[in-house]
XYZ file of N, CA and C in Angstrom:
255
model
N 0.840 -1.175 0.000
C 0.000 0.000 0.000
C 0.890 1.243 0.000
N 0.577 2.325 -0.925
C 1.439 3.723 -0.907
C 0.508 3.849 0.319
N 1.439 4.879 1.276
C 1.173 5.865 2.109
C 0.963 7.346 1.508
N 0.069 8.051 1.876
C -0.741 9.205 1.404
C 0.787 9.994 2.367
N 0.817 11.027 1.576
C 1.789 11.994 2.348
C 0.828 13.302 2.985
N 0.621 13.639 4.278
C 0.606 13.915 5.131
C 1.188 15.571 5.479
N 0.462 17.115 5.601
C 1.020 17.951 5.888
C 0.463 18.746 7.182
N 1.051 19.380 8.010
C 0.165 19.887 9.089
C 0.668 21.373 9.060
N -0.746 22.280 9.454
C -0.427 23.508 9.453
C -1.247 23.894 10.247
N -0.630 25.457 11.060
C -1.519 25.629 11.839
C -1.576 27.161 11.637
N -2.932 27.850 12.147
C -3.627 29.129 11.415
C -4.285 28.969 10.826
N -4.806 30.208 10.082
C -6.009 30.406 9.741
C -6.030 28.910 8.406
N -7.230 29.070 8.266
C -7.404 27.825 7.129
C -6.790 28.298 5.147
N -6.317 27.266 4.908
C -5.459 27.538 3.726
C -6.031 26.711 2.673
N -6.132 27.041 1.263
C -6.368 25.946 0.175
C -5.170 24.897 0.180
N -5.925 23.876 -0.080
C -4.730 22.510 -0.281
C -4.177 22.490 -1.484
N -3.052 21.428 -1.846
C -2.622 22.238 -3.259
C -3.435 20.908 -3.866
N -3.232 20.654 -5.219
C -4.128 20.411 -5.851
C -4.205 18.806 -5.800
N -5.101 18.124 -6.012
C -5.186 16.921 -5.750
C -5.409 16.516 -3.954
N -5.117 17.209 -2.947
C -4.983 17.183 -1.738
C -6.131 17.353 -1.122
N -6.612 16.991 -0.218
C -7.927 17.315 0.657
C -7.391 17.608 1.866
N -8.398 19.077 2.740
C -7.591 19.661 3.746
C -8.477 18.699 5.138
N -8.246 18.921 6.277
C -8.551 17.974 7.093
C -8.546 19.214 8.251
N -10.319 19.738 8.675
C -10.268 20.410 10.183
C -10.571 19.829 11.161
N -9.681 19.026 12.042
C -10.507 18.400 13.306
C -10.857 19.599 14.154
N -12.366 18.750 14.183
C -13.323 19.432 15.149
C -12.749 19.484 16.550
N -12.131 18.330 17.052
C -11.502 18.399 18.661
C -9.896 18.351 18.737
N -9.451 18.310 19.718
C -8.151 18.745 19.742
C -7.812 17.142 18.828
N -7.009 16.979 18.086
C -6.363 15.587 17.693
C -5.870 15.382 18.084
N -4.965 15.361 19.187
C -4.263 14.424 19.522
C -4.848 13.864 20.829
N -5.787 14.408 21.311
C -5.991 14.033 22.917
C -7.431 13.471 22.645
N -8.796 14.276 23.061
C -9.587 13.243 22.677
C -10.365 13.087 21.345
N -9.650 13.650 20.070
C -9.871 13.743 18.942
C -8.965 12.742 18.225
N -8.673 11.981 18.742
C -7.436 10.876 18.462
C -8.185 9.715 17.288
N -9.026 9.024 18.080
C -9.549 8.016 17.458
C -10.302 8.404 16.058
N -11.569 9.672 16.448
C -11.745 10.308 15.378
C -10.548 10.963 14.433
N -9.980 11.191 14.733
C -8.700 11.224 13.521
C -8.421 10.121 12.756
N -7.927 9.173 13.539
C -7.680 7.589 12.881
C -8.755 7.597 11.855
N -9.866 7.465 12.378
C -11.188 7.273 10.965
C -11.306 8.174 10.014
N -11.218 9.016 10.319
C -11.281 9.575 9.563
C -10.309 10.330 8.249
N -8.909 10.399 8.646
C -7.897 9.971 7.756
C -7.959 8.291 6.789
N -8.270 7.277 7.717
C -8.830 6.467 7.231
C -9.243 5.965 5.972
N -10.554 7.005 6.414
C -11.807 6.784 5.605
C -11.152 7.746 4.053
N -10.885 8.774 4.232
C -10.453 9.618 3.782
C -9.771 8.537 2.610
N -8.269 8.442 3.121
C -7.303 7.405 2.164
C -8.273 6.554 1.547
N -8.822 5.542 1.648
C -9.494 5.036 1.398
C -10.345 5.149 -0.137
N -11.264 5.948 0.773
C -12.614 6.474 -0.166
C -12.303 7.506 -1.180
N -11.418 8.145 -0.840
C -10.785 9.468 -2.242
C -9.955 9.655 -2.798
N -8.810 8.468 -2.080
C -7.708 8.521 -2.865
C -6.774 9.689 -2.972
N -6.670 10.431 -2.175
C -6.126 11.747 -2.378
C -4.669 12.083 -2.940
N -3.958 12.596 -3.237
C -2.528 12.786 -3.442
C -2.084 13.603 -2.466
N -2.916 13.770 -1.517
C -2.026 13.757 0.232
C -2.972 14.634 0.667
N -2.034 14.795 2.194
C -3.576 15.290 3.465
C -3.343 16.678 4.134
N -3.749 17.470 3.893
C -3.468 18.775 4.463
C -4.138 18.844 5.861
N -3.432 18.666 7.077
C -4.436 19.020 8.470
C -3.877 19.834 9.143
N -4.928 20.655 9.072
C -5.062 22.223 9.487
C -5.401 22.919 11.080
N -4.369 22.841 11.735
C -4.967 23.056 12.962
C -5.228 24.400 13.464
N -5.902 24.631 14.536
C -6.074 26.023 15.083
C -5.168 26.329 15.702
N -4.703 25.295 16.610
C -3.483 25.797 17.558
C -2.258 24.867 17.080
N -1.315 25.447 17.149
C 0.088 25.433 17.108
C 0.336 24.027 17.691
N 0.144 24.749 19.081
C 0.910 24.001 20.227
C 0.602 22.351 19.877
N -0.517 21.822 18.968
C -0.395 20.344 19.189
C -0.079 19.948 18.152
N 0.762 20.699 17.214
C 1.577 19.922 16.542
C 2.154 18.560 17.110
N 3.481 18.766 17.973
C 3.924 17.709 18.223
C 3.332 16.556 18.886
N 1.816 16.485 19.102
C 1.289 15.467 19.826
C 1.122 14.935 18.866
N 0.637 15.426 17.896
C -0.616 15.183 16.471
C 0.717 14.436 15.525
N 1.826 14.847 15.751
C 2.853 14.137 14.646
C 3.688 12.997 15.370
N 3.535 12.692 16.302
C 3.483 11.307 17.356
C 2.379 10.078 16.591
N 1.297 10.965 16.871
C 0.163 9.667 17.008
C 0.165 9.889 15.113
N 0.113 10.781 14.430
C 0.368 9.761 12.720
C 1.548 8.940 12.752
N 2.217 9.476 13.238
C 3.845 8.366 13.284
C 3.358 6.828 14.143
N 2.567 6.643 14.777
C 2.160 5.443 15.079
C 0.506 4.753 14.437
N 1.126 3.319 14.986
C 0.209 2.193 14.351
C -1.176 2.941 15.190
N -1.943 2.501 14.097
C -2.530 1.967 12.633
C -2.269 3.462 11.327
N -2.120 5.254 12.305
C -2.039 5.613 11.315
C -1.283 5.591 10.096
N 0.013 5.329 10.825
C 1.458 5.080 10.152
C 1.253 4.427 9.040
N 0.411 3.053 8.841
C 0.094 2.208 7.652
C -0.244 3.250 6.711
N -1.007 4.044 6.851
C -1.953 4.716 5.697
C -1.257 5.986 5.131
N -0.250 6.803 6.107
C 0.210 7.871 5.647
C 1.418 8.094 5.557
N 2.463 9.076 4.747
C 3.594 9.219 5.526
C 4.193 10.991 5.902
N 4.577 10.812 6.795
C 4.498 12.740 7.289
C 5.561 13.581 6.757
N 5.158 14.510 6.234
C 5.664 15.275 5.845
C 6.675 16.176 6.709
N 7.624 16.212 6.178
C 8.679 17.426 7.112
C 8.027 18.730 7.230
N 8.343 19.038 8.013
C 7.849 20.791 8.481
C 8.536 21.833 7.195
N 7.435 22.930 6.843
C 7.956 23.566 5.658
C 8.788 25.156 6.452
């Protein structure tokens, strides 16, 4: 299976570049927006096939939680993360 490549940004909301679908979790992702993340990246890979994942956060600060838990199983199968731009 290719892994979907994976970008995270945080601020105001941005267009994805093309082929890409952007991703707003509703709850914090990494804490109890976790699982709903899993599915929904998921579902995402899956069902649309994307040429990668733009997730867009409000706050900063959970970057590094949020790039932990894609770096681990089960998300890890489906994506792969992008370096910081």
């Amino acid at each position: 299976m290719n892994r979907v490549p994976v970008k995270i940004s945080a601020g105001p909301p941005t267009e994805p570049p093309a082929g890409w679908v952007a991703l707003r979790p509703r709850n914090c992702p990494c804490c109890v927006g976790r699982v709903e993340l899993r599915v929904e990246i998921a579902r995402l890979v899956r069902e649309r096939q994307p040429q990668g994942v733009l997730i867009e956060l409000a706050d900063a600060g959970h970057q590094p939680a949020l790039r932990r838990a894609l770096a681990e199983w089960p998300l890890a199968q489906y994506v792969r993360l992008e370096p910081p731009a």
